[in-house]
Tab-separated table of N, CA and C in Angstrom:
chain	number	residue	atom	x	y	z
A	1	GLN	N	-8.992	-3.030	18.534
A	1	GLN	CA	-7.932	-2.106	18.213
A	1	GLN	C	-6.994	-2.733	17.186
A	2	VAL	N	-6.683	-1.965	16.147
A	2	VAL	CA	-5.815	-2.421	15.077
A	2	VAL	C	-4.712	-1.399	14.854
A	3	GLN	N	-3.504	-1.875	14.673
A	3	GLN	CA	-2.367	-1.018	14.357
A	3	GLN	C	-1.681	-1.524	13.099
A	4	LEU	N	-1.261	-0.586	12.247
A	4	LEU	CA	-0.536	-0.903	11.035
A	4	LEU	C	0.827	-0.229	11.081
A	5	VAL	N	1.873	-0.996	10.821
A	5	VAL	CA	3.231	-0.480	10.832
A	5	VAL	C	3.837	-0.663	9.455
A	6	GLU	N	4.230	0.448	8.827
A	6	GLU	CA	4.782	0.433	7.490
A	6	GLU	C	6.304	0.524	7.538
A	7	SER	N	6.938	-0.046	6.519
A	7	SER	CA	8.378	0.044	6.387
A	7	SER	C	8.761	-0.139	4.925
A	8	GLY	N	10.005	0.211	4.595
A	8	GLY	CA	10.537	-0.035	3.270
A	8	GLY	C	10.698	1.181	2.388
A	9	GLY	N	10.231	2.332	2.832
A	9	GLY	CA	10.387	3.532	2.036
A	9	GLY	C	11.825	4.010	2.021
A	10	GLY	N	12.092	4.981	1.159
A	10	GLY	CA	13.429	5.528	1.068
A	10	GLY	C	13.643	6.282	-0.220
A	11	LEU	N	14.910	6.541	-0.513
A	11	LEU	CA	15.323	7.264	-1.704
A	11	LEU	C	15.865	6.288	-2.732
A	12	VAL	N	15.394	6.418	-3.962
A	12	VAL	CA	15.828	5.539	-5.035
A	12	VAL	C	15.922	6.336	-6.331
A	13	GLN	N	16.821	5.925	-7.209
A	13	GLN	CA	16.966	6.586	-8.500
A	13	GLN	C	15.880	6.146	-9.471
A	14	PRO	N	15.551	6.986	-10.447
A	14	PRO	CA	14.591	6.569	-11.466
A	14	PRO	C	15.000	5.251	-12.098
A	15	GLY	N	14.016	4.369	-12.292
A	15	GLY	CA	14.278	3.043	-12.818
A	15	GLY	C	14.565	2.006	-11.758
A	16	GLY	N	14.745	2.432	-10.531
A	16	GLY	CA	15.036	1.524	-9.443
A	16	GLY	C	13.798	0.887	-8.857
A	17	SER	N	14.004	0.130	-7.775
A	17	SER	CA	12.925	-0.628	-7.150
A	17	SER	C	12.937	-0.459	-5.641
A	18	LEU	N	11.761	-0.586	-5.055
A	18	LEU	CA	11.583	-0.632	-3.616
A	18	LEU	C	10.456	-1.594	-3.294
A	19	ARG	N	10.490	-2.166	-2.105
A	19	ARG	CA	9.381	-2.971	-1.629
A	19	ARG	C	8.899	-2.442	-0.289
A	20	LEU	N	7.636	-2.075	-0.237
A	20	LEU	CA	7.016	-1.605	0.983
A	20	LEU	C	6.315	-2.759	1.689
A	21	SER	N	6.345	-2.717	3.012
A	21	SER	CA	5.659	-3.706	3.825
A	21	SER	C	4.747	-3.001	4.814
A	22	CYS	N	3.650	-3.647	5.143
A	22	CYS	CA	2.719	-3.122	6.129
A	22	CYS	C	2.185	-4.287	6.937
A	23	ALA	N	2.521	-4.315	8.214
A	23	ALA	CA	2.116	-5.394	9.099
A	23	ALA	C	1.015	-4.921	10.027
A	24	ALA	N	-0.066	-5.665	10.070
A	24	ALA	CA	-1.196	-5.348	10.928
A	24	ALA	C	-1.159	-6.199	12.187
A	25	SER	N	-1.556	-5.598	13.285
A	25	SER	CA	-1.637	-6.319	14.544
A	25	SER	C	-2.861	-5.850	15.314
A	26	GLY	N	-3.267	-6.655	16.282
A	26	GLY	CA	-4.437	-6.329	17.072
A	26	GLY	C	-5.596	-7.248	16.745
A	27	SER	N	-6.772	-6.672	16.712
A	27	SER	CA	-7.999	-7.449	16.527
A	27	SER	C	-8.267	-7.705	15.050
A	28	ILE	N	-7.438	-8.556	14.467
A	28	ILE	CA	-7.576	-8.924	13.061
A	28	ILE	C	-8.340	-10.244	12.991
A	29	PHE	N	-9.503	-10.206	12.375
A	29	PHE	CA	-10.309	-11.410	12.258
A	29	PHE	C	-11.288	-11.256	11.105
A	30	GLY	N	-11.776	-12.365	10.642
A	30	GLY	CA	-12.770	-12.354	9.586
A	30	GLY	C	-12.192	-11.951	8.245
A	31	ILE	N	-13.053	-11.481	7.376
A	31	ILE	CA	-12.670	-11.074	6.029
A	31	ILE	C	-12.117	-9.660	6.055
A	32	TYR	N	-10.982	-9.456	5.409
A	32	TYR	CA	-10.428	-8.115	5.336
A	32	TYR	C	-9.718	-7.900	4.008
A	33	ASP	N	-9.866	-6.685	3.494
A	33	ASP	CA	-9.177	-6.253	2.296
A	33	ASP	C	-8.032	-5.335	2.692
A	34	MET	N	-7.018	-5.235	1.836
A	34	MET	CA	-5.877	-4.392	2.115
A	34	MET	C	-5.525	-3.600	0.861
A	35	GLY	N	-4.877	-2.466	1.070
A	35	GLY	CA	-4.515	-1.650	-0.070
A	35	GLY	C	-3.436	-0.646	0.250
A	36	TRP	N	-2.925	-0.028	-0.805
A	36	TRP	CA	-1.939	1.032	-0.715
A	36	TRP	C	-2.464	2.282	-1.386
A	37	TYR	N	-2.219	3.422	-0.747
A	37	TYR	CA	-2.564	4.726	-1.265
A	37	TYR	C	-1.337	5.615	-1.173
A	38	ARG	N	-1.346	6.715	-1.911
A	38	ARG	CA	-0.217	7.632	-1.825
A	38	ARG	C	-0.700	9.066	-1.945
A	39	GLN	N	0.107	9.964	-1.393
A	39	GLN	CA	-0.216	11.380	-1.423
A	39	GLN	C	1.058	12.185	-1.615
A	40	ALA	N	1.110	12.930	-2.700
A	40	ALA	CA	2.218	13.830	-2.976
A	40	ALA	C	1.889	15.219	-2.441
A	41	PRO	N	2.901	16.043	-2.155
A	41	PRO	CA	2.635	17.387	-1.641
A	41	PRO	C	1.709	18.183	-2.556
A	42	GLY	N	0.685	18.779	-1.976
A	42	GLY	CA	-0.248	19.582	-2.734
A	42	GLY	C	-1.258	18.809	-3.553
A	43	LYS	N	-1.275	17.495	-3.418
A	43	LYS	CA	-2.196	16.676	-4.186
A	43	LYS	C	-3.081	15.844	-3.270
A	44	GLN	N	-4.175	15.356	-3.832
A	44	GLN	CA	-5.085	14.497	-3.089
A	44	GLN	C	-4.515	13.092	-2.954
A	45	ARG	N	-4.911	12.433	-1.887
A	45	ARG	CA	-4.526	11.040	-1.727
A	45	ARG	C	-5.212	10.197	-2.804
A	46	GLU	N	-4.464	9.275	-3.391
A	46	GLU	CA	-5.002	8.464	-4.467
A	46	GLU	C	-4.735	6.990	-4.218
A	47	LEU	N	-5.617	6.173	-4.745
A	47	LEU	CA	-5.450	4.731	-4.648
A	47	LEU	C	-4.329	4.274	-5.561
A	48	VAL	N	-3.494	3.382	-5.053
A	48	VAL	CA	-2.417	2.787	-5.833
A	48	VAL	C	-2.763	1.356	-6.222
A	49	ALA	N	-3.103	0.542	-5.234
A	49	ALA	CA	-3.404	-0.860	-5.485
A	49	ALA	C	-4.187	-1.429	-4.321
A	50	THR	N	-5.013	-2.426	-4.605
A	50	THR	CA	-5.760	-3.126	-3.568
A	50	THR	C	-5.682	-4.621	-3.799
A	51	VAL	N	-5.854	-5.362	-2.728
A	51	VAL	CA	-5.943	-6.811	-2.809
A	51	VAL	C	-7.034	-7.254	-1.837
A	52	THR	N	-7.944	-8.066	-2.328
A	52	THR	CA	-9.040	-8.531	-1.500
A	52	THR	C	-8.613	-9.722	-0.663
A	53	SER	N	-9.518	-10.136	0.220
A	53	SER	CA	-9.250	-11.296	1.059
A	53	SER	C	-9.051	-12.562	0.244
A	54	ARG	N	-9.605	-12.601	-0.951
A	54	ARG	CA	-9.474	-13.758	-1.822
A	54	ARG	C	-8.302	-13.650	-2.795
A	55	GLY	N	-7.576	-12.540	-2.741
A	55	GLY	CA	-6.400	-12.387	-3.563
A	55	GLY	C	-6.585	-11.626	-4.854
A	56	SER	N	-7.781	-11.129	-5.121
A	56	SER	CA	-8.003	-10.334	-6.325
A	56	SER	C	-7.333	-8.981	-6.186
A	57	THR	N	-6.675	-8.522	-7.244
A	57	THR	CA	-5.927	-7.276	-7.200
A	57	THR	C	-6.471	-6.256	-8.180
A	58	ASN	N	-6.205	-4.991	-7.868
A	58	ASN	CA	-6.586	-3.887	-8.727
A	58	ASN	C	-5.517	-2.814	-8.615
A	59	TYR	N	-5.216	-2.147	-9.745
A	59	TYR	CA	-4.151	-1.160	-9.776
A	59	TYR	C	-4.606	0.117	-10.451
A	60	ALA	N	-4.049	1.222	-9.990
A	60	ALA	CA	-4.214	2.468	-10.712
A	60	ALA	C	-3.523	2.362	-12.065
A	61	ASP	N	-4.080	3.029	-13.064
A	61	ASP	CA	-3.498	2.962	-14.402
A	61	ASP	C	-2.041	3.416	-14.413
A	62	SER	N	-1.699	4.355	-13.564
A	62	SER	CA	-0.360	4.919	-13.560
A	62	SER	C	0.717	3.942	-13.090
A	63	VAL	N	0.315	2.857	-12.426
A	63	VAL	CA	1.303	1.913	-11.897
A	63	VAL	C	1.170	0.521	-12.490
A	64	LYS	N	0.192	0.294	-13.333
A	64	LYS	CA	0.008	-1.027	-13.930
A	64	LYS	C	1.250	-1.453	-14.697
A	65	GLY	N	1.651	-2.688	-14.486
A	65	GLY	CA	2.825	-3.221	-15.145
A	65	GLY	C	4.121	-2.938	-14.422
A	66	ARG	N	4.091	-2.062	-13.425
A	66	ARG	CA	5.289	-1.714	-12.677
A	66	ARG	C	5.209	-2.126	-11.209
A	67	PHE	N	4.025	-2.032	-10.611
A	67	PHE	CA	3.840	-2.339	-9.190
A	67	PHE	C	3.088	-3.657	-9.033
A	68	THR	N	3.380	-4.360	-7.946
A	68	THR	CA	2.680	-5.585	-7.615
A	68	THR	C	2.313	-5.581	-6.142
A	69	ILE	N	1.036	-5.779	-5.854
A	69	ILE	CA	0.582	-5.887	-4.479
A	69	ILE	C	0.391	-7.359	-4.136
A	70	SER	N	0.754	-7.729	-2.927
A	70	SER	CA	0.589	-9.099	-2.467
A	70	SER	C	0.339	-9.097	-0.969
A	71	ARG	N	-0.088	-10.240	-0.455
A	71	ARG	CA	-0.370	-10.331	0.970
A	71	ARG	C	0.041	-11.681	1.514
A	72	ASP	N	0.369	-11.677	2.789
A	72	ASP	CA	0.695	-12.887	3.522
A	72	ASP	C	-0.281	-12.941	4.685
A	73	ASN	N	-1.315	-13.738	4.541
A	73	ASN	CA	-2.363	-13.771	5.560
A	73	ASN	C	-1.867	-14.325	6.894
A	74	ALA	N	-0.910	-15.230	6.854
A	74	ALA	CA	-0.370	-15.783	8.087
A	74	ALA	C	0.319	-14.712	8.927
A	75	LYS	N	0.844	-13.691	8.272
A	75	LYS	CA	1.536	-12.608	8.962
A	75	LYS	C	0.721	-11.321	9.015
A	76	ASN	N	-0.487	-11.340	8.471
A	76	ASN	CA	-1.319	-10.134	8.389
A	76	ASN	C	-0.537	-8.968	7.790
A	77	THR	N	0.137	-9.245	6.699
A	77	THR	CA	1.029	-8.278	6.079
A	77	THR	C	0.699	-8.111	4.604
A	78	VAL	N	0.759	-6.872	4.133
A	78	VAL	CA	0.588	-6.562	2.726
A	78	VAL	C	1.869	-5.914	2.222
A	79	TYR	N	2.230	-6.229	0.981
A	79	TYR	CA	3.448	-5.722	0.377
A	79	TYR	C	3.117	-4.953	-0.899
A	80	LEU	N	4.002	-4.048	-1.247
A	80	LEU	CA	3.927	-3.367	-2.525
A	80	LEU	C	5.313	-3.373	-3.146
A	81	GLN	N	5.489	-4.198	-4.169
A	81	GLN	CA	6.731	-4.234	-4.916
A	81	GLN	C	6.654	-3.185	-6.018
A	82	MET	N	7.577	-2.241	-6.007
A	82	MET	CA	7.571	-1.127	-6.940
A	82	MET	C	8.812	-1.205	-7.813
A	83	ASN	N	8.608	-1.410	-9.103
A	83	ASN	CA	9.693	-1.488	-10.066
A	83	ASN	C	9.605	-0.342	-11.061
A	84	THR	N	10.701	-0.104	-11.753
A	84	THR	CA	10.769	0.943	-12.766
A	84	THR	C	10.197	2.249	-12.223
A	85	LEU	N	10.678	2.635	-11.066
A	85	LEU	CA	10.143	3.817	-10.399
A	85	LEU	C	10.440	5.087	-11.185
A	86	LYS	N	9.490	6.007	-11.131
A	86	LYS	CA	9.570	7.284	-11.812
A	86	LYS	C	9.510	8.416	-10.798
A	87	PRO	N	10.030	9.593	-11.145
A	87	PRO	CA	9.935	10.723	-10.214
A	87	PRO	C	8.505	11.021	-9.779
A	88	GLU	N	7.538	10.818	-10.653
A	88	GLU	CA	6.155	11.081	-10.300
A	88	GLU	C	5.577	10.087	-9.299
A	89	ASP	N	6.322	9.034	-8.978
A	89	ASP	CA	5.915	8.118	-7.922
A	89	ASP	C	6.258	8.646	-6.540
A	90	THR	N	6.999	9.738	-6.473
A	90	THR	CA	7.379	10.321	-5.193
A	90	THR	C	6.146	10.734	-4.409
A	91	ALA	N	6.019	10.225	-3.191
A	91	ALA	CA	4.850	10.498	-2.361
A	91	ALA	C	5.030	9.818	-1.015
A	92	VAL	N	4.134	10.134	-0.104
A	92	VAL	CA	3.998	9.356	1.112
A	92	VAL	C	3.007	8.234	0.824
A	93	TYR	N	3.412	7.025	1.096
A	93	TYR	CA	2.583	5.858	0.822
A	93	TYR	C	1.947	5.357	2.113
A	94	TYR	N	0.647	5.131	2.070
A	94	TYR	CA	-0.122	4.684	3.218
A	94	TYR	C	-0.762	3.340	2.920
A	95	CYS	N	-0.686	2.429	3.873
A	95	CYS	CA	-1.430	1.187	3.729
A	95	CYS	C	-2.748	1.301	4.478
A	96	LYS	N	-3.699	0.487	4.058
A	96	LYS	CA	-5.020	0.479	4.668
A	96	LYS	C	-5.530	-0.942	4.765
A	97	ILE	N	-6.212	-1.214	5.856
A	97	ILE	CA	-6.916	-2.476	6.013
A	97	ILE	C	-8.383	-2.170	6.267
A	98	THR	N	-9.249	-2.919	5.626
A	98	THR	CA	-10.681	-2.788	5.828
A	98	THR	C	-11.202	-4.089	6.405
A	99	LEU	N	-11.655	-4.033	7.642
A	99	LEU	CA	-12.210	-5.202	8.308
A	99	LEU	C	-13.697	-5.279	8.028
A	100	GLY	N	-14.120	-6.426	7.573
A	100	GLY	CA	-15.515	-6.577	7.201
A	100	GLY	C	-15.866	-5.619	6.087
A	101	ARG	N	-16.950	-4.901	6.263
A	101	ARG	CA	-17.404	-3.958	5.246
A	101	ARG	C	-17.383	-2.506	5.698
A	102	ARG	N	-17.021	-2.252	6.946
A	102	ARG	CA	-17.205	-0.919	7.499
A	102	ARG	C	-15.971	-0.291	8.136
A	103	ASN	N	-15.010	-1.061	8.577
A	103	ASN	CA	-13.977	-0.559	9.467
A	103	ASN	C	-12.621	-0.414	8.777
A	104	ASP	N	-12.221	0.827	8.562
A	104	ASP	CA	-10.946	1.142	7.919
A	104	ASP	C	-9.899	1.538	8.949
A	105	TYR	N	-8.669	1.078	8.729
A	105	TYR	CA	-7.532	1.457	9.548
A	105	TYR	C	-6.373	1.800	8.635
A	106	TRP	N	-5.615	2.842	9.018
A	106	TRP	CA	-4.537	3.362	8.184
A	106	TRP	C	-3.189	3.261	8.871
A	107	GLY	N	-2.155	3.028	8.078
A	107	GLY	CA	-0.798	3.084	8.573
A	107	GLY	C	-0.322	4.519	8.724
A	108	GLN	N	0.885	4.676	9.252
A	108	GLN	CA	1.407	6.010	9.535
A	108	GLN	C	1.993	6.703	8.313
A	109	GLY	N	2.199	5.974	7.246
A	109	GLY	CA	2.789	6.511	6.036
A	109	GLY	C	4.289	6.307	5.991
A	110	THR	N	4.801	6.062	4.796
A	110	THR	CA	6.239	5.936	4.602
A	110	THR	C	6.622	6.700	3.336
A	111	GLN	N	7.708	7.462	3.419
A	111	GLN	CA	8.118	8.331	2.323
A	111	GLN	C	8.864	7.548	1.255
A	112	VAL	N	8.451	7.740	0.011
A	112	VAL	CA	9.159	7.213	-1.144
A	112	VAL	C	9.581	8.395	-2.007
A	113	THR	N	10.873	8.513	-2.241
A	113	THR	CA	11.399	9.593	-3.067
A	113	THR	C	12.187	9.005	-4.226
A	114	VAL	N	11.806	9.375	-5.435
A	114	VAL	CA	12.464	8.892	-6.643
A	114	VAL	C	13.146	10.090	-7.294
A	115	SER	N	14.460	10.104	-7.262
A	115	SER	CA	15.209	11.251	-7.754
A	115	SER	C	16.627	10.841	-8.090
A	116	SER	N	17.191	11.496	-9.089
A	116	SER	CA	18.578	11.278	-9.458
A	116	SER	C	19.498	12.302	-8.812
């Protein structure tokens, strides 16, 4: 059993910053990848960023240069530092952990709203 708890969402003005955190607990073992996804109202969920167990990162084109994903393996936690936020970044952000090659677990989602 694995649980993911997200935090750090909120309301921010355009150009501002937020940092999201996602802490995993439970049966965490072996190789695991982590990532962030987001879903805006009326739109499909999309990948934002991923980080592998070895630290390799990948970003959606829309957030490259503005967002940074990182992980703390000792705490089983993944972070998403979001800078230069835009209104189009407004969405519910979900973290995900993939254990091994088959087992995905999702966080509950945290709301990020970028508005003046």
